[in-house]
CSV table of C-alpha atoms and ligand atoms in Angstrom, one decimal:
chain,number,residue,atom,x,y,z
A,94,UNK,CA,4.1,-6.3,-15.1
A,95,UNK,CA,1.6,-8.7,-15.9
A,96,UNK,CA,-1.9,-8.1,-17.9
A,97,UNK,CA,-4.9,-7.3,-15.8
A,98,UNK,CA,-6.9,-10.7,-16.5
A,99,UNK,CA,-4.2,-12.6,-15.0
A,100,UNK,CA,-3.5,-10.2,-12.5
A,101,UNK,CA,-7.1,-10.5,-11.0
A,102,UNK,CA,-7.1,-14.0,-11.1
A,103,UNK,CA,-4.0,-13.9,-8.7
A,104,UNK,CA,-4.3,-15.5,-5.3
A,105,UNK,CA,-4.6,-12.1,-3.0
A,106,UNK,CA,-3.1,-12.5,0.7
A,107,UNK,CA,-5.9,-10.3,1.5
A,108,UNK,CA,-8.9,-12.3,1.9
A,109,UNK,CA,-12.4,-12.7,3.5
A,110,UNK,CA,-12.8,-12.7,6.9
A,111,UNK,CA,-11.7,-9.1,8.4
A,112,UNK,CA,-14.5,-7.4,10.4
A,113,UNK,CA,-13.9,-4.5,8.0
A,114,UNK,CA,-17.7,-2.7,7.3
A,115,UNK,CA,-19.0,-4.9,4.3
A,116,UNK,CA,-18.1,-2.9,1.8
A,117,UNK,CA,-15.2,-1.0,2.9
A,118,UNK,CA,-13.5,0.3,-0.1
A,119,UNK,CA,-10.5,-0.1,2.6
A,120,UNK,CA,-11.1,-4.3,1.8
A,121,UNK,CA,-11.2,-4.0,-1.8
A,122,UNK,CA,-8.0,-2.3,-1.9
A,123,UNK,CA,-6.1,-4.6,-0.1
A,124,UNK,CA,-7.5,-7.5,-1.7
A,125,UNK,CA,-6.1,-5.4,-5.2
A,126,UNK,CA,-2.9,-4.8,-3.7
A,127,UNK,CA,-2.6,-8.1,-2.4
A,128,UNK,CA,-3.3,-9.7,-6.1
A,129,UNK,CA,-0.7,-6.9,-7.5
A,130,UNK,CA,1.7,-7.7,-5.3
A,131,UNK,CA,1.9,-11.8,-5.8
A,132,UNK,CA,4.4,-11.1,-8.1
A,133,UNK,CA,7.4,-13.6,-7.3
A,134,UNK,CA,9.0,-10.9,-4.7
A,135,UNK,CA,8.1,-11.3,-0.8
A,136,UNK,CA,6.2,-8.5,0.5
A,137,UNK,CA,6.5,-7.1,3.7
A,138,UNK,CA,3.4,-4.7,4.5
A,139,UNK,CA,4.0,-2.4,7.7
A,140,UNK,CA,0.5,-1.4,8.5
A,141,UNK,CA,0.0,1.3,10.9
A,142,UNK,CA,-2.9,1.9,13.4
A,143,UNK,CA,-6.0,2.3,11.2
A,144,UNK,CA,-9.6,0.3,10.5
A,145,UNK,CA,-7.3,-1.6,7.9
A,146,UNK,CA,-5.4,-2.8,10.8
A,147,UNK,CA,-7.7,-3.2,14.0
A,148,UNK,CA,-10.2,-4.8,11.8
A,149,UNK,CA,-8.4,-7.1,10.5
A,150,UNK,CA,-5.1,-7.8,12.5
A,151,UNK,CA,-6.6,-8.1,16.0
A,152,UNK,CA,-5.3,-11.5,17.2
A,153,UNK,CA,-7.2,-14.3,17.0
A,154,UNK,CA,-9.0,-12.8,14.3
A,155,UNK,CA,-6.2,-12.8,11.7
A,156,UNK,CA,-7.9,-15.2,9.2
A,157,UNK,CA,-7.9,-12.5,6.2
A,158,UNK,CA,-4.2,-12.4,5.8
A,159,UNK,CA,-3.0,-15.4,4.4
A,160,UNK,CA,-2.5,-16.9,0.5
A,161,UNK,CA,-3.2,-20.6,-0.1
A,162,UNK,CA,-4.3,-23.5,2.4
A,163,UNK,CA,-0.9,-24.4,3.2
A,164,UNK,CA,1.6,-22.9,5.6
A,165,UNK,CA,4.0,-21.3,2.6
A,166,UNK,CA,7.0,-23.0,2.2
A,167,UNK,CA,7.8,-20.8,-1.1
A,168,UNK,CA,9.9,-18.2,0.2
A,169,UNK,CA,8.3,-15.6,-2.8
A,170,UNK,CA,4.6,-15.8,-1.9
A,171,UNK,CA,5.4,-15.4,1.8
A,172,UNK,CA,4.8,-12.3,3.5
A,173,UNK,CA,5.1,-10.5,6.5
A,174,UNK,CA,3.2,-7.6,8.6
A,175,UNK,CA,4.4,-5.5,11.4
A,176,UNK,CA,1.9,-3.9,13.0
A,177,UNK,CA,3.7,-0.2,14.1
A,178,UNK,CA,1.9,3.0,15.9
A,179,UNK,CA,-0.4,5.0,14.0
A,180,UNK,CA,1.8,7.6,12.2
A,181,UNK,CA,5.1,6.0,11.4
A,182,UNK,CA,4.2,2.9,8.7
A,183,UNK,CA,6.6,4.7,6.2
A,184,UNK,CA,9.3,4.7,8.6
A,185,UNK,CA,8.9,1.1,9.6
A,186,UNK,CA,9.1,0.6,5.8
A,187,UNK,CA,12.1,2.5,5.3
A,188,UNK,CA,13.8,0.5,8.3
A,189,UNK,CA,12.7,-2.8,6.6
A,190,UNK,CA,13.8,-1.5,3.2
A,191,UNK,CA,17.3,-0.8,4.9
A,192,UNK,CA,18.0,-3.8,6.6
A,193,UNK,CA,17.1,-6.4,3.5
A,194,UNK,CA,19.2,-4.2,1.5
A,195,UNK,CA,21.9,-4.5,4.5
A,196,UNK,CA,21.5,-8.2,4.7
A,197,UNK,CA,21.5,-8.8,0.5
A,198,UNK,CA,24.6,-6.5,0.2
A,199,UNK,CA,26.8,-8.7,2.6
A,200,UNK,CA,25.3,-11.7,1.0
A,201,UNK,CA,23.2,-13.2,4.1
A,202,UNK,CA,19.7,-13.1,1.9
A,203,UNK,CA,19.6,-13.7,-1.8
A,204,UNK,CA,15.9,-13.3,-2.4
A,205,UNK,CA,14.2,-9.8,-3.2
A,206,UNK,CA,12.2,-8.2,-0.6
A,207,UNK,CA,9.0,-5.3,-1.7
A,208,UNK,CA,8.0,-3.2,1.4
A,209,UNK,CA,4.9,-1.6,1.2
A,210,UNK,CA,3.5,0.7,3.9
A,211,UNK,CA,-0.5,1.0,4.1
A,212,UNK,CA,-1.4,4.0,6.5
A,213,UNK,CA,-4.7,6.5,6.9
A,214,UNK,CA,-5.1,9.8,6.3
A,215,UNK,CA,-5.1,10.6,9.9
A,216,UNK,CA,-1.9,8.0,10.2
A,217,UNK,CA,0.0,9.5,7.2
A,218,UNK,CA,-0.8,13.2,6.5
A,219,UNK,CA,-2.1,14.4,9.8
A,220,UNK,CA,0.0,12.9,13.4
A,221,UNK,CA,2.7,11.2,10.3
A,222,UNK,CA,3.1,13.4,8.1
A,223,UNK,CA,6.6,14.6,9.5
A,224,UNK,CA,7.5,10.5,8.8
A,225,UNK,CA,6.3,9.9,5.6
A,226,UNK,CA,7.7,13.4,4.1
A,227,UNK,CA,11.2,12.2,5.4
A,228,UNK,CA,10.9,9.0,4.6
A,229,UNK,CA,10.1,10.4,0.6
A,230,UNK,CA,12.8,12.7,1.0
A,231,UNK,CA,15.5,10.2,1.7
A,232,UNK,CA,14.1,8.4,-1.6
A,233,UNK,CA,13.0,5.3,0.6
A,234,UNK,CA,12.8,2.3,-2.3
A,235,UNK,CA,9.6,1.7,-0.4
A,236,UNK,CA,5.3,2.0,-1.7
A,237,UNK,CA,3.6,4.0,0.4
A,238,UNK,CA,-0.4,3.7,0.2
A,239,UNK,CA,-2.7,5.8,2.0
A,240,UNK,CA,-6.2,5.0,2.5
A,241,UNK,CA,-8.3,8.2,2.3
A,242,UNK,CA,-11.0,8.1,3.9
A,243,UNK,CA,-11.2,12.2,5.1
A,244,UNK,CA,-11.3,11.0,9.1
A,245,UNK,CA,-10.1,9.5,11.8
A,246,UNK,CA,-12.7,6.2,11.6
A,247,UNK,CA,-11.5,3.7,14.1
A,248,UNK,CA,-11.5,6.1,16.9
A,249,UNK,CA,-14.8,8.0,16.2
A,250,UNK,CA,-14.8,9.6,12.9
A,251,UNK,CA,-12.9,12.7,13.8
A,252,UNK,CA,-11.9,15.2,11.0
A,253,UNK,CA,-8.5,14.4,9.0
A,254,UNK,CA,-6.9,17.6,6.9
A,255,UNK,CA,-8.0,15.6,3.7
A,256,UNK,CA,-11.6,16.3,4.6
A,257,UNK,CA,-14.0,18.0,1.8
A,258,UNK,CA,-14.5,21.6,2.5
A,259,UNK,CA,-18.0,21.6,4.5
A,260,UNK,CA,-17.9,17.7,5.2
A,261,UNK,CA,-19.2,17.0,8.8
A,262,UNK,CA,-17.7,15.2,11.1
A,263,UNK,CA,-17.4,14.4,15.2
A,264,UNK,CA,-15.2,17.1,15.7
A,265,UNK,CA,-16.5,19.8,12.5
A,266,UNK,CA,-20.2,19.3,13.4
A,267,UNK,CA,-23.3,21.3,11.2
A,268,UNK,CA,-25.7,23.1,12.6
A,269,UNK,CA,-26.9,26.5,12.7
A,270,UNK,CA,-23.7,28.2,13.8
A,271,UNK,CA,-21.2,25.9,11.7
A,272,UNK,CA,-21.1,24.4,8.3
A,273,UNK,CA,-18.9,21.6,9.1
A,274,UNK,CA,-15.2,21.3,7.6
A,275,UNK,CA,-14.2,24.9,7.0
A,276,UNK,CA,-10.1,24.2,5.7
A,277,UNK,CA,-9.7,23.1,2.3
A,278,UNK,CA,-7.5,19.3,2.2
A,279,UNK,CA,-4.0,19.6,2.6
A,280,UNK,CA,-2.6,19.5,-0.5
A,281,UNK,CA,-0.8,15.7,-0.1
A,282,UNK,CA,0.0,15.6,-3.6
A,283,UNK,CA,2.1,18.0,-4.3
A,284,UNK,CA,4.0,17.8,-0.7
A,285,UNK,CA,4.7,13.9,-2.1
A,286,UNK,CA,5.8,15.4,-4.9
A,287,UNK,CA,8.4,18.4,-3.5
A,288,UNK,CA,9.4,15.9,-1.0
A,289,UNK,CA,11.1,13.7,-3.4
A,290,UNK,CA,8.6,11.2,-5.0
A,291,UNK,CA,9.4,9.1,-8.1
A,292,UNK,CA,5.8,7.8,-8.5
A,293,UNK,CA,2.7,9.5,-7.2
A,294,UNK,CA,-1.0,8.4,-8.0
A,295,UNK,CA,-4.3,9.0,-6.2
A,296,UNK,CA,-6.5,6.0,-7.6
A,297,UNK,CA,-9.5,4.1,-6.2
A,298,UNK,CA,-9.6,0.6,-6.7
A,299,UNK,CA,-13.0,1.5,-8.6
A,300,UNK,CA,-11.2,2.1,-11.5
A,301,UNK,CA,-9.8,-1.8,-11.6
A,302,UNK,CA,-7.0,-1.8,-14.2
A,303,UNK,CA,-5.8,1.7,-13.7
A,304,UNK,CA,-5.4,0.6,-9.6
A,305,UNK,CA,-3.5,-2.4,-10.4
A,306,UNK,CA,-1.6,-0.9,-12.7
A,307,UNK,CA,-0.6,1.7,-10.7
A,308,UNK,CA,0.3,-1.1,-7.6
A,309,UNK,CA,2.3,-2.3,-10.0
A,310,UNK,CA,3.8,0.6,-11.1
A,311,UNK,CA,4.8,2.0,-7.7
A,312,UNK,CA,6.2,-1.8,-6.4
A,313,UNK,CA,8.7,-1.5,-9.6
A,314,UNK,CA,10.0,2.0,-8.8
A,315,UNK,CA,13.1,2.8,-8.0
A,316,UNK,CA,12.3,5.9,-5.5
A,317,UNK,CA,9.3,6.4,-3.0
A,318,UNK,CA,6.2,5.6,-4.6
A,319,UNK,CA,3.1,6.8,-3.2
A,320,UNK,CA,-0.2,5.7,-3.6
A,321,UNK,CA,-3.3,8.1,-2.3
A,322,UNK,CA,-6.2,5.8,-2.4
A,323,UNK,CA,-10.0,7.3,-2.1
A,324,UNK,CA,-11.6,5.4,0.2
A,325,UNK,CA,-15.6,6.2,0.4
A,326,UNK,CA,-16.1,5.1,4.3
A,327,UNK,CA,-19.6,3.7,4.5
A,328,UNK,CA,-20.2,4.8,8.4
A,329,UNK,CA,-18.2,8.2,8.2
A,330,UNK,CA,-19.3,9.4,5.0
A,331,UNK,CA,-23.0,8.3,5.7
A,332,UNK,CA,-24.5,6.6,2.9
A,333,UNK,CA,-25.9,3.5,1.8
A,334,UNK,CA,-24.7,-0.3,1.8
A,335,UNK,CA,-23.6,-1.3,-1.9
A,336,UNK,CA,-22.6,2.2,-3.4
A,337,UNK,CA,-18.7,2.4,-2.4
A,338,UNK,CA,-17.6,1.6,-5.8
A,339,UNK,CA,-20.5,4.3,-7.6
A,340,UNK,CA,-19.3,6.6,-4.9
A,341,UNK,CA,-15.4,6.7,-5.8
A,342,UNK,CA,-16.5,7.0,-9.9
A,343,UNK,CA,-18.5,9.8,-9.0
A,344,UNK,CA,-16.3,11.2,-7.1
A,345,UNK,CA,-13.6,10.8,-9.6
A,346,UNK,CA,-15.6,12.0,-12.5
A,347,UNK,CA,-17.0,15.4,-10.4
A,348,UNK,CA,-13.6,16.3,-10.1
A,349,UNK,CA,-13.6,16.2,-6.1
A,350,UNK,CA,-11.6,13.0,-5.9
A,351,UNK,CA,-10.1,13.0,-9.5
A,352,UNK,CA,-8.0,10.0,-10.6
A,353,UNK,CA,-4.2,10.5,-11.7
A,354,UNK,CA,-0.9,9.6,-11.6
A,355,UNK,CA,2.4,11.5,-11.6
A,356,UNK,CA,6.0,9.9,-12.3
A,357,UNK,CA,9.2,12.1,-12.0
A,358,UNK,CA,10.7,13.2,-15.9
A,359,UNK,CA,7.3,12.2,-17.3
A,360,UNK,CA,4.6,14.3,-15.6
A,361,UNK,CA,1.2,13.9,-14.8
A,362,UNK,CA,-2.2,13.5,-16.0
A,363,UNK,CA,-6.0,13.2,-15.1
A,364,UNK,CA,-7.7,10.6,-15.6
A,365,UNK,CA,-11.7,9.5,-16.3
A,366,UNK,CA,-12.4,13.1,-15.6
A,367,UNK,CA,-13.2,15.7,-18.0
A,368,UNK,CA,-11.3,19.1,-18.0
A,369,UNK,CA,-14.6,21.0,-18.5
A,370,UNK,CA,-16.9,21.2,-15.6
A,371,UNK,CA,-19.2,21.2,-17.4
A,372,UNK,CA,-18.8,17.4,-19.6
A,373,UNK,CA,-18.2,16.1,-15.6
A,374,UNK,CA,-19.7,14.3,-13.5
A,375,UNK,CA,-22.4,16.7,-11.5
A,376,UNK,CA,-20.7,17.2,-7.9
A,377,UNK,CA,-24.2,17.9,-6.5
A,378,UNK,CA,-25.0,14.1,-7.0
A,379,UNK,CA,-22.0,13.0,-5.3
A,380,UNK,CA,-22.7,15.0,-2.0
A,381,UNK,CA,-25.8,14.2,-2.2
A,382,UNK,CA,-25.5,10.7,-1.5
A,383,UNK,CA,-23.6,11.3,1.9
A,384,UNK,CA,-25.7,12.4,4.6
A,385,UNK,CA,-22.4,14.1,6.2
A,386,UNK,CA,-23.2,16.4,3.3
A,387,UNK,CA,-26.8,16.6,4.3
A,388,UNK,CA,-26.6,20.4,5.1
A,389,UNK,CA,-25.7,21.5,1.4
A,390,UNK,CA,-27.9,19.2,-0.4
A,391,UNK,CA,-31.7,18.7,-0.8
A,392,UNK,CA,-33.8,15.6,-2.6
A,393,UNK,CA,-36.7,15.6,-4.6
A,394,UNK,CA,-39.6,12.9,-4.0
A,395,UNK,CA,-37.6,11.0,-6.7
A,396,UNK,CA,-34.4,11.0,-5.3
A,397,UNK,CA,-32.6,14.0,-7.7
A,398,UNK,CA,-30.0,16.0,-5.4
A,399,UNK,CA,-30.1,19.6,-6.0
A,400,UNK,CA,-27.5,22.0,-3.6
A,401,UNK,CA,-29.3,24.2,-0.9
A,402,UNK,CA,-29.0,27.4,-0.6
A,403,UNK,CA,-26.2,28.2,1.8
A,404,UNK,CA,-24.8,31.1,2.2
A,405,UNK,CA,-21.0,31.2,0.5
A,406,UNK,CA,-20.7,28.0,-0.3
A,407,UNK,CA,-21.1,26.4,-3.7
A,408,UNK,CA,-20.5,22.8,-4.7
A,409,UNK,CA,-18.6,24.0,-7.4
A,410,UNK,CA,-15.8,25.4,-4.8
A,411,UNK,CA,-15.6,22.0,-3.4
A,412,UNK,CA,-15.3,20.5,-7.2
A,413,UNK,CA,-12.0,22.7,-7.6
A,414,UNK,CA,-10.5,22.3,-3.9
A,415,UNK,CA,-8.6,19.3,-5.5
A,416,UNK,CA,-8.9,19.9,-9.3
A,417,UNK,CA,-7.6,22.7,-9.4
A,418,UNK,CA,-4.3,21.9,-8.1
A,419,UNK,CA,-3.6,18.8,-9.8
A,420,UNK,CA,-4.6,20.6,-13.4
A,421,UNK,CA,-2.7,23.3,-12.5
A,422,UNK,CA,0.7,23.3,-15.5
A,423,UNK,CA,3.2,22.6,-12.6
A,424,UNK,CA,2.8,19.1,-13.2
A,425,UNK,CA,3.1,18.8,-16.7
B,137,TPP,C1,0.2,8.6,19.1
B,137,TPP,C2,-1.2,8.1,19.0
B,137,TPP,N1,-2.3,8.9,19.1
B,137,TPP,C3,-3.5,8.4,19.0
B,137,TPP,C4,-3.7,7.1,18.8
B,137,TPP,C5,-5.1,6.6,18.7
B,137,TPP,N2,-5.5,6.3,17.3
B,137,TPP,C6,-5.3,5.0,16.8
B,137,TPP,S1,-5.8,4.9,15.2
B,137,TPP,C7,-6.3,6.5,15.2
B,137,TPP,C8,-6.9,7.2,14.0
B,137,TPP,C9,-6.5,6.5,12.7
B,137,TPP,O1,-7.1,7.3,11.7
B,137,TPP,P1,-6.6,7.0,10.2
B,137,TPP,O2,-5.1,6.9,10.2
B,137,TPP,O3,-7.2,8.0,9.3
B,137,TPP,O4,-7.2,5.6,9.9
B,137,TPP,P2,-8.7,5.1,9.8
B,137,TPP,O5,-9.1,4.7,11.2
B,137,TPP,O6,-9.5,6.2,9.2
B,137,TPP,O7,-8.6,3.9,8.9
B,137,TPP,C10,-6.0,7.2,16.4
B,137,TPP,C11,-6.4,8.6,16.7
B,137,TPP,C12,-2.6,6.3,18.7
B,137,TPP,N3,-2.8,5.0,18.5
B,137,TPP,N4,-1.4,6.8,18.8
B,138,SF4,S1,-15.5,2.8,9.4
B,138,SF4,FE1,-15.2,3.3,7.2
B,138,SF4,S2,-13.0,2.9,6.7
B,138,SF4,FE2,-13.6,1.9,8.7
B,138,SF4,S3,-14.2,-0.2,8.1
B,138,SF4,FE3,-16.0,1.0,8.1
B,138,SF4,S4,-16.3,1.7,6.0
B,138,SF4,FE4,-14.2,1.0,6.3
């Protein structure tokens, strides 16, 4: 693995150019990944059916994949992309996996191959899950990245099962009969985990080093890595232009989205996140700047978020939805 300075100052294959939101978080981690991953080893992404994809492989408008001026004529800084249906990136990857490894084993390619699969949540834990489970459970050498961003963006915003509790969206409206979201995320952690996973981390590229790192981490293993990636989604979680990255710290550091990492025979840990509520991040502060949490929050004339009162709901059960499963002593 290299350090971080020199990792950042790698020549990503992700690039400028994609009709991504200005902003997306979605952008930033693929430029990441595509830094992490100029390694020396080609890298075939599969990219299922997602804003990552439609925004940013829709032929013509290809111009943000590509590393260097020149058509590459060195076979370890090329890469490839198949574009496959919305819920089966893992698969694709686990086919890809298969036939390089076919195809070094009888001698016919020399070079190393990565595969790295980049899905959303909709894609991977709600029509895919059944294919990304199995694809973890037959120990696929493959890196698996999701980009959570709690809906189903490209085709309207529709609600994911790794919504917040109480989140709205197209299809779990607010209003005076429903409080948005009422089911609490699927727990896609630990399901990485009991199906089989060698490396499992759910880090925002906000916290630079640690998401590198963790790139890194997952492209050396020698199992299924998997790679849950908050993605703050500017138009479906309704807030302003510039505060992606203060968004995925906050959320972090409340505890809703926390940062860790997991790795079979070593355990797990939290990271940037304090165990005691009450040294975290306030949780109130991060709903509050998302309107699709509008219903549970109110602002004073200086902008300070304070929760409303609604009836059986706290922000502090939203807090533990997530925290409380990854802190629990299972995954020590
Ligand atoms: C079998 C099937 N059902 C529905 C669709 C339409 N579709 C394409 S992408 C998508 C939602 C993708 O959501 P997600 O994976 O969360 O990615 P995001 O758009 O949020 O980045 C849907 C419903 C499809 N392509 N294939
Ligand atoms: S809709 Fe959300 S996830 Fe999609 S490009 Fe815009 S900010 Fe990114």
């Amino acid at each position: 693995m290299s350090g971080y300075k020199e990792t950042a100052l790698k020549d990503s294959c992700f690039r400028p150019g994609s009709s991504l939101c200005p902003g997306c978080m979605e952008s930033i981690a693929l430029n990441n990944i595509g830094r992490a991953s100029d390694n020396g080893i080609k890298t075939v992404f599969t990219i299922g059916t997602s804003c990552a994809e439609v925004s940013t492989l829709a032929y013509p408008n290809v111009v943000a994949w590509g590393r260097g001026e020149e058509s590459p004529d060195d076979f370890a800084k090329s890469f490839g992309i198949i574009h496959n249906v919305f819920e089966s990136a893992p698969t694709v990857a686990e086919a890809v996996r298969d036939v390089a490894d076919a195809l070094a084993g009888c001698g016919a390619m020399a070079a190393p191959v990565q595969v790295l699969s980049t899905s959303g949540d909709g894609g991977a834990i709600a029509i895919g899950l059944r294919a990304l489970l199995h694809t973890i459970h037959r120990r696929a050498r493959v890196t698996i990245t999701v980009l959570v961003n709690e809906v189903f963006a490209n085709t309207g915003f529709q609600y994911s099962p790794a919504a917040t509790p109480f989140a709205e969206t197209s299809t779990t409206p607010t209003g005076s009969e429903s409080a948005g979201n009422l089911q609490p995320p699927l727990d896609y952690i630990h399901l990485a985990i009991a199906a089989g996973a060698e490396y499992v981390a759910q880090v925002s590229p906000a916290h630079g080093k640690l998401f590198v790192k963790a790139v890194e981490r997952a492209l050396a293993s020698e199992g299924t890595a998997v790679l849950f990636v908050p993605a703050p989604c500017i138009t479906g979680w309704k807030f302003d232009d510039g505060r992606t990255i203060e968004l995925a710290l906050l959320g972090a550091r409340s505890g809703v989205f926390p940062a860790f990492v997991w790795e079979r025979g070593k355990g797990g840990s939290v990271k940037d996140c304090e165990r005691e509520a009450a040294g975290r991040a306030r949780v109130t502060d991060f709903l509050g700047a998302q309107r699709r949490f509008q219903h549970l929050v109110e602002k004073d004339k200086e902008g300070a978020a304070s929760a409303r009162p609604v009836p059986s709901v706290t922000t502090r059960s939203i807090a533990s939805t997530r925290w409380s499963r990854i802190s629990a002593p299972a995954f020590a």
